[in-house]
JSON list of C-alpha atoms in Angstrom, two decimals:
[
{"chain": "A", "resi": 1, "resn": "MET", "atom": "CA", "xyz": [-63.55, -114.86, -25.23]},
{"chain": "A", "resi": 2, "resn": "ARG", "atom": "CA", "xyz": [-64.09, -113.76, -21.58]},
{"chain": "A", "resi": 3, "resn": "THR", "atom": "CA", "xyz": [-64.76, -110.21, -22.84]},
{"chain": "A", "resi": 4, "resn": "THR", "atom": "CA", "xyz": [-67.50, -111.47, -25.18]},
{"chain": "A", "resi": 5, "resn": "ILE", "atom": "CA", "xyz": [-69.17, -113.57, -22.49]},
{"chain": "A", "resi": 6, "resn": "SER", "atom": "CA", "xyz": [-69.20, -110.53, -20.18]},
{"chain": "A", "resi": 7, "resn": "ALA", "atom": "CA", "xyz": [-70.71, -108.37, -22.93]},
{"chain": "A", "resi": 8, "resn": "LEU", "atom": "CA", "xyz": [-73.42, -110.98, -23.53]},
{"chain": "A", "resi": 9, "resn": "ALA", "atom": "CA", "xyz": [-74.28, -111.01, -19.83]},
{"chain": "A", "resi": 10, "resn": "ILE", "atom": "CA", "xyz": [-74.43, -107.21, -19.56]},
{"chain": "A", "resi": 11, "resn": "ILE", "atom": "CA", "xyz": [-76.66, -106.84, -22.59]},
{"chain": "A", "resi": 12, "resn": "ALA", "atom": "CA", "xyz": [-78.97, -109.61, -21.37]},
{"chain": "A", "resi": 13, "resn": "LEU", "atom": "CA", "xyz": [-79.42, -107.66, -18.11]},
{"chain": "A", "resi": 14, "resn": "LEU", "atom": "CA", "xyz": [-80.45, -104.57, -20.09]},
{"chain": "A", "resi": 15, "resn": "ALA", "atom": "CA", "xyz": [-83.43, -106.50, -21.46]},
{"chain": "A", "resi": 16, "resn": "SER", "atom": "CA", "xyz": [-85.43, -106.37, -18.25]},
{"chain": "A", "resi": 17, "resn": "ALA", "atom": "CA", "xyz": [-88.48, -104.48, -19.53]},
{"chain": "A", "resi": 18, "resn": "GLY", "atom": "CA", "xyz": [-91.10, -106.35, -21.54]},
{"chain": "A", "resi": 19, "resn": "ALA", "atom": "CA", "xyz": [-93.26, -104.87, -24.32]},
{"chain": "A", "resi": 20, "resn": "ALA", "atom": "CA", "xyz": [-94.36, -105.20, -27.92]},
{"chain": "A", "resi": 21, "resn": "ALA", "atom": "CA", "xyz": [-92.04, -106.81, -30.46]},
{"chain": "A", "resi": 22, "resn": "ALA", "atom": "CA", "xyz": [-89.65, -104.43, -32.21]},
{"chain": "A", "resi": 23, "resn": "GLN", "atom": "CA", "xyz": [-89.25, -106.86, -35.11]},
{"chain": "A", "resi": 24, "resn": "GLN", "atom": "CA", "xyz": [-91.96, -109.19, -36.29]},
{"chain": "A", "resi": 25, "resn": "ARG", "atom": "CA", "xyz": [-91.88, -112.44, -38.20]},
{"chain": "A", "resi": 26, "resn": "GLY", "atom": "CA", "xyz": [-91.31, -111.73, -41.89]},
{"chain": "A", "resi": 27, "resn": "ASP", "atom": "CA", "xyz": [-89.48, -108.45, -41.32]},
{"chain": "A", "resi": 28, "resn": "TRP", "atom": "CA", "xyz": [-85.98, -108.02, -42.68]},
{"chain": "A", "resi": 29, "resn": "THR", "atom": "CA", "xyz": [-83.24, -105.50, -42.12]},
{"chain": "A", "resi": 30, "resn": "LEU", "atom": "CA", "xyz": [-80.34, -104.14, -44.13]},
{"chain": "A", "resi": 31, "resn": "GLY", "atom": "CA", "xyz": [-77.36, -102.53, -42.42]},
{"chain": "A", "resi": 32, "resn": "PHE", "atom": "CA", "xyz": [-74.39, -100.55, -43.73]},
{"chain": "A", "resi": 33, "resn": "GLY", "atom": "CA", "xyz": [-71.42, -99.73, -41.54]},
{"chain": "A", "resi": 34, "resn": "ILE", "atom": "CA", "xyz": [-67.79, -100.28, -40.68]},
{"chain": "A", "resi": 35, "resn": "GLY", "atom": "CA", "xyz": [-66.10, -103.09, -38.78]},
{"chain": "A", "resi": 36, "resn": "SER", "atom": "CA", "xyz": [-62.74, -103.31, -37.04]},
{"chain": "A", "resi": 37, "resn": "ILE", "atom": "CA", "xyz": [-61.07, -106.75, -36.83]},
{"chain": "A", "resi": 38, "resn": "ASN", "atom": "CA", "xyz": [-58.70, -106.94, -33.86]},
{"chain": "A", "resi": 39, "resn": "PRO", "atom": "CA", "xyz": [-56.79, -110.26, -33.66]},
{"chain": "A", "resi": 40, "resn": "GLN", "atom": "CA", "xyz": [-55.63, -111.37, -30.24]},
{"chain": "A", "resi": 41, "resn": "SER", "atom": "CA", "xyz": [-52.19, -110.04, -29.30]},
{"chain": "A", "resi": 42, "resn": "ASP", "atom": "CA", "xyz": [-50.42, -113.43, -29.53]},
{"chain": "A", "resi": 43, "resn": "THR", "atom": "CA", "xyz": [-51.42, -115.52, -32.54]},
{"chain": "A", "resi": 44, "resn": "GLY", "atom": "CA", "xyz": [-49.11, -118.46, -31.86]},
{"chain": "A", "resi": 45, "resn": "VAL", "atom": "CA", "xyz": [-45.74, -119.84, -32.89]},
{"chain": "A", "resi": 46, "resn": "ILE", "atom": "CA", "xyz": [-45.16, -120.04, -36.65]},
{"chain": "A", "resi": 47, "resn": "ALA", "atom": "CA", "xyz": [-41.95, -121.53, -38.08]},
{"chain": "A", "resi": 48, "resn": "GLY", "atom": "CA", "xyz": [-40.40, -121.27, -34.63]},
{"chain": "A", "resi": 49, "resn": "ALA", "atom": "CA", "xyz": [-41.22, -117.56, -34.25]},
{"chain": "A", "resi": 50, "resn": "ASN", "atom": "CA", "xyz": [-43.85, -115.71, -32.23]},
{"chain": "A", "resi": 51, "resn": "SER", "atom": "CA", "xyz": [-46.49, -114.34, -34.60]},
{"chain": "A", "resi": 52, "resn": "THR", "atom": "CA", "xyz": [-48.75, -111.29, -34.41]},
{"chain": "A", "resi": 53, "resn": "ILE", "atom": "CA", "xyz": [-51.35, -109.89, -36.83]},
{"chain": "A", "resi": 54, "resn": "ASP", "atom": "CA", "xyz": [-52.38, -106.24, -36.92]},
{"chain": "A", "resi": 55, "resn": "ASP", "atom": "CA", "xyz": [-55.87, -104.68, -36.94]},
{"chain": "A", "resi": 56, "resn": "ASP", "atom": "CA", "xyz": [-57.86, -103.39, -39.90]},
{"chain": "A", "resi": 57, "resn": "ILE", "atom": "CA", "xyz": [-61.09, -101.48, -40.57]},
{"chain": "A", "resi": 58, "resn": "ARG", "atom": "CA", "xyz": [-63.36, -102.01, -43.58]},
{"chain": "A", "resi": 59, "resn": "PRO", "atom": "CA", "xyz": [-66.96, -101.37, -44.73]},
{"chain": "A", "resi": 60, "resn": "THR", "atom": "CA", "xyz": [-69.52, -104.01, -43.75]},
{"chain": "A", "resi": 61, "resn": "ILE", "atom": "CA", "xyz": [-73.04, -104.97, -44.75]},
{"chain": "A", "resi": 62, "resn": "THR", "atom": "CA", "xyz": [-75.59, -107.10, -42.90]},
{"chain": "A", "resi": 63, "resn": "PHE", "atom": "CA", "xyz": [-78.86, -108.71, -43.93]},
{"chain": "A", "resi": 64, "resn": "GLU", "atom": "CA", "xyz": [-81.22, -110.20, -41.36]},
{"chain": "A", "resi": 65, "resn": "TYR", "atom": "CA", "xyz": [-84.52, -112.04, -41.87]},
{"chain": "A", "resi": 66, "resn": "PHE", "atom": "CA", "xyz": [-86.86, -112.61, -38.93]},
{"chain": "A", "resi": 67, "resn": "ILE", "atom": "CA", "xyz": [-88.13, -116.17, -38.80]},
{"chain": "A", "resi": 68, "resn": "ARG", "atom": "CA", "xyz": [-90.30, -115.27, -35.78]},
{"chain": "A", "resi": 69, "resn": "ASP", "atom": "CA", "xyz": [-90.88, -112.21, -33.62]},
{"chain": "A", "resi": 70, "resn": "ASN", "atom": "CA", "xyz": [-87.50, -110.89, -32.39]},
{"chain": "A", "resi": 71, "resn": "LEU", "atom": "CA", "xyz": [-85.57, -113.91, -33.74]},
{"chain": "A", "resi": 72, "resn": "GLY", "atom": "CA", "xyz": [-83.61, -113.41, -36.94]},
{"chain": "A", "resi": 73, "resn": "ILE", "atom": "CA", "xyz": [-81.04, -115.07, -39.14]},
{"chain": "A", "resi": 74, "resn": "GLU", "atom": "CA", "xyz": [-78.29, -112.61, -40.03]},
{"chain": "A", "resi": 75, "resn": "VAL", "atom": "CA", "xyz": [-75.60, -112.68, -42.72]},
{"chain": "A", "resi": 76, "resn": "LEU", "atom": "CA", "xyz": [-72.51, -110.48, -42.30]},
{"chain": "A", "resi": 77, "resn": "ALA", "atom": "CA", "xyz": [-70.38, -109.55, -45.30]},
{"chain": "A", "resi": 78, "resn": "ALA", "atom": "CA", "xyz": [-67.57, -107.06, -45.85]},
{"chain": "A", "resi": 79, "resn": "THR", "atom": "CA", "xyz": [-64.96, -105.86, -48.30]},
{"chain": "A", "resi": 80, "resn": "PRO", "atom": "CA", "xyz": [-61.61, -107.70, -47.87]},
{"chain": "A", "resi": 81, "resn": "PHE", "atom": "CA", "xyz": [-59.67, -106.86, -44.71]},
{"chain": "A", "resi": 82, "resn": "GLU", "atom": "CA", "xyz": [-55.90, -106.45, -45.09]},
{"chain": "A", "resi": 83, "resn": "HIS", "atom": "CA", "xyz": [-53.56, -107.54, -42.30]},
{"chain": "A", "resi": 84, "resn": "THR", "atom": "CA", "xyz": [-49.80, -107.58, -41.80]},
{"chain": "A", "resi": 85, "resn": "ILE", "atom": "CA", "xyz": [-48.28, -110.71, -40.25]},
{"chain": "A", "resi": 86, "resn": "ALA", "atom": "CA", "xyz": [-45.18, -110.23, -38.11]},
{"chain": "A", "resi": 87, "resn": "LEU", "atom": "CA", "xyz": [-42.79, -112.93, -36.89]},
{"chain": "A", "resi": 88, "resn": "ASN", "atom": "CA", "xyz": [-40.71, -112.04, -33.83]},
{"chain": "A", "resi": 89, "resn": "GLY", "atom": "CA", "xyz": [-41.73, -108.42, -34.37]},
{"chain": "A", "resi": 90, "resn": "THR", "atom": "CA", "xyz": [-40.62, -108.24, -38.02]},
{"chain": "A", "resi": 91, "resn": "ASP", "atom": "CA", "xyz": [-43.26, -107.66, -40.73]},
{"chain": "A", "resi": 92, "resn": "THR", "atom": "CA", "xyz": [-43.13, -110.80, -42.84]},
{"chain": "A", "resi": 93, "resn": "ALA", "atom": "CA", "xyz": [-46.27, -111.00, -44.99]},
{"chain": "A", "resi": 94, "resn": "THR", "atom": "CA", "xyz": [-49.59, -109.36, -45.78]},
{"chain": "A", "resi": 95, "resn": "THR", "atom": "CA", "xyz": [-52.88, -111.12, -46.34]},
{"chain": "A", "resi": 96, "resn": "ASN", "atom": "CA", "xyz": [-56.40, -110.22, -47.45]},
{"chain": "A", "resi": 97, "resn": "LEU", "atom": "CA", "xyz": [-59.28, -112.04, -45.80]},
{"chain": "A", "resi": 98, "resn": "LEU", "atom": "CA", "xyz": [-63.05, -112.22, -45.98]},
{"chain": "A", "resi": 99, "resn": "PRO", "atom": "CA", "xyz": [-64.95, -113.34, -42.84]},
{"chain": "A", "resi": 100, "resn": "PRO", "atom": "CA", "xyz": [-68.60, -113.96, -43.87]},
{"chain": "A", "resi": 101, "resn": "THR", "atom": "CA", "xyz": [-70.65, -114.97, -40.85]},
{"chain": "A", "resi": 102, "resn": "VAL", "atom": "CA", "xyz": [-74.15, -116.39, -40.37]},
{"chain": "A", "resi": 103, "resn": "SER", "atom": "CA", "xyz": [-75.78, -115.88, -36.97]},
{"chain": "A", "resi": 104, "resn": "LEU", "atom": "CA", "xyz": [-79.05, -116.55, -35.19]},
{"chain": "A", "resi": 105, "resn": "ASN", "atom": "CA", "xyz": [-79.88, -113.38, -33.25]},
{"chain": "A", "resi": 106, "resn": "TYR", "atom": "CA", "xyz": [-82.39, -112.75, -30.47]},
{"chain": "A", "resi": 107, "resn": "HIS", "atom": "CA", "xyz": [-83.53, -109.14, -30.00]},
{"chain": "A", "resi": 108, "resn": "PHE", "atom": "CA", "xyz": [-84.92, -108.11, -26.59]},
{"chain": "A", "resi": 109, "resn": "ALA", "atom": "CA", "xyz": [-88.01, -105.99, -27.26]},
{"chain": "A", "resi": 110, "resn": "ASN", "atom": "CA", "xyz": [-88.74, -103.19, -24.76]},
{"chain": "A", "resi": 111, "resn": "ASP", "atom": "CA", "xyz": [-90.38, -99.79, -24.41]},
{"chain": "A", "resi": 112, "resn": "SER", "atom": "CA", "xyz": [-87.25, -97.70, -24.95]},
{"chain": "A", "resi": 113, "resn": "ARG", "atom": "CA", "xyz": [-85.31, -96.67, -28.04]},
{"chain": "A", "resi": 114, "resn": "LEU", "atom": "CA", "xyz": [-82.57, -99.12, -27.00]},
{"chain": "A", "resi": 115, "resn": "THR", "atom": "CA", "xyz": [-82.90, -102.73, -28.14]},
{"chain": "A", "resi": 116, "resn": "PRO", "atom": "CA", "xyz": [-80.13, -105.09, -27.03]},
{"chain": "A", "resi": 117, "resn": "TYR", "atom": "CA", "xyz": [-79.54, -108.38, -28.81]},
{"chain": "A", "resi": 118, "resn": "VAL", "atom": "CA", "xyz": [-77.31, -111.45, -28.67]},
{"chain": "A", "resi": 119, "resn": "GLY", "atom": "CA", "xyz": [-76.37, -113.94, -31.34]},
{"chain": "A", "resi": 120, "resn": "ALA", "atom": "CA", "xyz": [-74.39, -117.06, -32.14]},
{"chain": "A", "resi": 121, "resn": "GLY", "atom": "CA", "xyz": [-73.41, -118.67, -35.41]},
{"chain": "A", "resi": 122, "resn": "ILE", "atom": "CA", "xyz": [-70.72, -119.84, -37.78]},
{"chain": "A", "resi": 123, "resn": "ASN", "atom": "CA", "xyz": [-67.85, -117.89, -39.34]},
{"chain": "A", "resi": 124, "resn": "TYR", "atom": "CA", "xyz": [-66.03, -118.87, -42.51]},
{"chain": "A", "resi": 125, "resn": "THR", "atom": "CA", "xyz": [-62.80, -116.97, -43.12]},
{"chain": "A", "resi": 126, "resn": "ALA", "atom": "CA", "xyz": [-61.25, -117.10, -46.57]},
{"chain": "A", "resi": 127, "resn": "PHE", "atom": "CA", "xyz": [-57.65, -115.93, -47.02]},
{"chain": "A", "resi": 128, "resn": "LEU", "atom": "CA", "xyz": [-57.64, -114.56, -50.54]},
{"chain": "A", "resi": 129, "resn": "ASP", "atom": "CA", "xyz": [-53.88, -114.17, -50.92]},
{"chain": "A", "resi": 130, "resn": "VAL", "atom": "CA", "xyz": [-50.69, -113.94, -48.90]},
{"chain": "A", "resi": 131, "resn": "ASP", "atom": "CA", "xyz": [-47.80, -111.77, -50.13]},
{"chain": "A", "resi": 132, "resn": "THR", "atom": "CA", "xyz": [-44.36, -112.25, -48.60]},
{"chain": "A", "resi": 133, "resn": "ILE", "atom": "CA", "xyz": [-42.68, -108.94, -47.79]},
{"chain": "A", "resi": 134, "resn": "GLY", "atom": "CA", "xyz": [-39.36, -108.76, -49.64]},
{"chain": "A", "resi": 135, "resn": "GLY", "atom": "CA", "xyz": [-40.04, -111.95, -51.63]},
{"chain": "A", "resi": 136, "resn": "GLY", "atom": "CA", "xyz": [-38.53, -115.30, -50.76]},
{"chain": "A", "resi": 137, "resn": "SER", "atom": "CA", "xyz": [-40.57, -118.16, -49.35]},
{"chain": "A", "resi": 138, "resn": "ILE", "atom": "CA", "xyz": [-44.18, -118.79, -50.34]},
{"chain": "A", "resi": 139, "resn": "ILE", "atom": "CA", "xyz": [-46.55, -118.51, -47.35]},
{"chain": "A", "resi": 140, "resn": "GLU", "atom": "CA", "xyz": [-50.06, -119.96, -47.44]},
{"chain": "A", "resi": 141, "resn": "LEU", "atom": "CA", "xyz": [-52.91, -119.73, -44.92]},
{"chain": "A", "resi": 142, "resn": "ASP", "atom": "CA", "xyz": [-55.70, -122.32, -44.94]},
{"chain": "A", "resi": 143, "resn": "ASP", "atom": "CA", "xyz": [-59.30, -121.11, -44.74]},
{"chain": "A", "resi": 144, "resn": "SER", "atom": "CA", "xyz": [-61.03, -121.41, -41.36]},
{"chain": "A", "resi": 145, "resn": "ILE", "atom": "CA", "xyz": [-64.49, -122.39, -40.06]},
{"chain": "A", "resi": 146, "resn": "GLY", "atom": "CA", "xyz": [-65.40, -121.64, -36.45]},
{"chain": "A", "resi": 147, "resn": "LEU", "atom": "CA", "xyz": [-67.88, -120.37, -33.87]},
{"chain": "A", "resi": 148, "resn": "ALA", "atom": "CA", "xyz": [-68.95, -116.73, -33.83]},
{"chain": "A", "resi": 149, "resn": "LEU", "atom": "CA", "xyz": [-70.64, -114.94, -30.91]},
{"chain": "A", "resi": 150, "resn": "GLN", "atom": "CA", "xyz": [-71.98, -111.42, -30.81]},
{"chain": "A", "resi": 151, "resn": "ALA", "atom": "CA", "xyz": [-73.78, -108.88, -28.65]},
{"chain": "A", "resi": 152, "resn": "GLY", "atom": "CA", "xyz": [-75.15, -105.55, -29.75]},
{"chain": "A", "resi": 153, "resn": "LEU", "atom": "CA", "xyz": [-77.38, -102.59, -29.09]},
{"chain": "A", "resi": 154, "resn": "ASP", "atom": "CA", "xyz": [-79.72, -100.80, -31.50]},
{"chain": "A", "resi": 155, "resn": "TYR", "atom": "CA", "xyz": [-80.65, -97.16, -30.91]},
{"chain": "A", "resi": 156, "resn": "ALA", "atom": "CA", "xyz": [-83.84, -96.33, -32.81]},
{"chain": "A", "resi": 157, "resn": "VAL", "atom": "CA", "xyz": [-83.72, -93.08, -34.77]},
{"chain": "A", "resi": 158, "resn": "SER", "atom": "CA", "xyz": [-87.14, -93.71, -36.35]},
{"chain": "A", "resi": 159, "resn": "ASP", "atom": "CA", "xyz": [-89.79, -96.43, -36.54]},
{"chain": "A", "resi": 160, "resn": "ARG", "atom": "CA", "xyz": [-87.81, -98.13, -39.32]},
{"chain": "A", "resi": 161, "resn": "ALA", "atom": "CA", "xyz": [-84.17, -97.26, -38.69]},
{"chain": "A", "resi": 162, "resn": "ALA", "atom": "CA", "xyz": [-81.55, -97.60, -35.96]},
{"chain": "A", "resi": 163, "resn": "VAL", "atom": "CA", "xyz": [-77.88, -97.01, -35.26]},
{"chain": "A", "resi": 164, "resn": "ARG", "atom": "CA", "xyz": [-76.28, -100.30, -34.21]},
{"chain": "A", "resi": 165, "resn": "PHE", "atom": "CA", "xyz": [-73.23, -100.87, -32.02]},
{"chain": "A", "resi": 166, "resn": "ASN", "atom": "CA", "xyz": [-71.97, -104.43, -31.71]},
{"chain": "A", "resi": 167, "resn": "VAL", "atom": "CA", "xyz": [-69.06, -106.61, -30.74]},
{"chain": "A", "resi": 168, "resn": "ARG", "atom": "CA", "xyz": [-68.28, -110.07, -32.06]},
{"chain": "A", "resi": 169, "resn": "TRP", "atom": "CA", "xyz": [-65.81, -112.80, -31.18]},
{"chain": "A", "resi": 170, "resn": "MET", "atom": "CA", "xyz": [-64.77, -115.16, -33.96]},
{"chain": "A", "resi": 171, "resn": "ASP", "atom": "CA", "xyz": [-62.90, -118.45, -33.66]},
{"chain": "A", "resi": 172, "resn": "ILE", "atom": "CA", "xyz": [-60.42, -118.18, -36.53]},
{"chain": "A", "resi": 173, "resn": "ASP", "atom": "CA", "xyz": [-57.55, -120.69, -36.63]},
{"chain": "A", "resi": 174, "resn": "ALA", "atom": "CA", "xyz": [-55.55, -120.94, -39.85]},
{"chain": "A", "resi": 175, "resn": "ASP", "atom": "CA", "xyz": [-52.91, -123.56, -40.61]},
{"chain": "A", "resi": 176, "resn": "VAL", "atom": "CA", "xyz": [-49.76, -121.95, -42.04]},
{"chain": "A", "resi": 177, "resn": "HIS", "atom": "CA", "xyz": [-47.57, -123.52, -44.73]},
{"chain": "A", "resi": 178, "resn": "VAL", "atom": "CA", "xyz": [-44.22, -122.16, -45.85]},
{"chain": "A", "resi": 179, "resn": "ASP", "atom": "CA", "xyz": [-43.02, -123.51, -49.20]},
{"chain": "A", "resi": 180, "resn": "GLY", "atom": "CA", "xyz": [-45.65, -126.23, -48.84]},
{"chain": "A", "resi": 181, "resn": "VAL", "atom": "CA", "xyz": [-44.52, -127.38, -45.38]},
{"chain": "A", "resi": 182, "resn": "TYR", "atom": "CA", "xyz": [-46.80, -127.01, -42.35]},
{"chain": "A", "resi": 183, "resn": "GLN", "atom": "CA", "xyz": [-45.24, -124.55, -39.87]},
{"chain": "A", "resi": 184, "resn": "GLY", "atom": "CA", "xyz": [-47.96, -124.07, -37.22]},
{"chain": "A", "resi": 185, "resn": "THR", "atom": "CA", "xyz": [-51.43, -122.64, -36.70]},
{"chain": "A", "resi": 186, "resn": "ALA", "atom": "CA", "xyz": [-52.25, -118.94, -36.49]},
{"chain": "A", "resi": 187, "resn": "GLU", "atom": "CA", "xyz": [-54.80, -118.57, -33.68]},
{"chain": "A", "resi": 188, "resn": "ILE", "atom": "CA", "xyz": [-56.28, -115.25, -34.76]},
{"chain": "A", "resi": 189, "resn": "ASP", "atom": "CA", "xyz": [-59.52, -115.35, -32.71]},
{"chain": "A", "resi": 190, "resn": "PRO", "atom": "CA", "xyz": [-60.34, -111.64, -33.17]},
{"chain": "A", "resi": 191, "resn": "MET", "atom": "CA", "xyz": [-62.73, -109.27, -31.50]},
{"chain": "A", "resi": 192, "resn": "VAL", "atom": "CA", "xyz": [-64.72, -107.44, -34.18]},
{"chain": "A", "resi": 193, "resn": "TYR", "atom": "CA", "xyz": [-66.18, -104.04, -33.29]},
{"chain": "A", "resi": 194, "resn": "GLY", "atom": "CA", "xyz": [-68.86, -102.52, -35.48]},
{"chain": "A", "resi": 195, "resn": "ILE", "atom": "CA", "xyz": [-71.11, -99.54, -35.96]},
{"chain": "A", "resi": 196, "resn": "SER", "atom": "CA", "xyz": [-73.79, -99.42, -38.64]},
{"chain": "A", "resi": 197, "resn": "TYR", "atom": "CA", "xyz": [-77.03, -97.85, -39.83]},
{"chain": "A", "resi": 198, "resn": "VAL", "atom": "CA", "xyz": [-79.78, -100.47, -39.98]},
{"chain": "A", "resi": 199, "resn": "MET", "atom": "CA", "xyz": [-83.05, -100.14, -41.91]},
{"chain": "A", "resi": 200, "resn": "ARG", "atom": "CA", "xyz": [-86.07, -102.39, -41.27]},
{"chain": "A", "resi": 201, "resn": "PHE", "atom": "CA", "xyz": [-88.47, -103.39, -44.09]}
]
């Protein structure tokens, strides 16, 4: 969380030069890239054991519509991410998740090829399935709804295209049930790092 706030502050400072709008009301963009979900190192105590969840990288797609100059509503989607859950250092289960996110983004227009932006919105994380390694107990993870923050930087490669680098923080907390009994909450709260190619229409 502190890392994201710092990133937001740094990118806001980059937006010191004023100029014409890079994106105008009615424009929309489509971006294709990859994202890396990195859960925090300690995801809480589950069934009396310390839990951790590993990282994963998957393709992503974004769509953004500008409701006014430089201000857009963005939807993030991706193919399912796969993570391994470990309890006390022992791999216990795997899960697939989808983290669609809707954000309101402000892009800082300036005279350079670099356009920083910041955004805030809502993340919904759906856990599609949980498979217990080696069989045994049935583990379930409840879906999560939480805050999402992001900061990014677009590098224009043409009048209508840019390479985007961004970082997001997502508030993802999932209640865990083992054989139907609540056993704790996985506080995943990942940083999500992305790079993509964005086209403006």
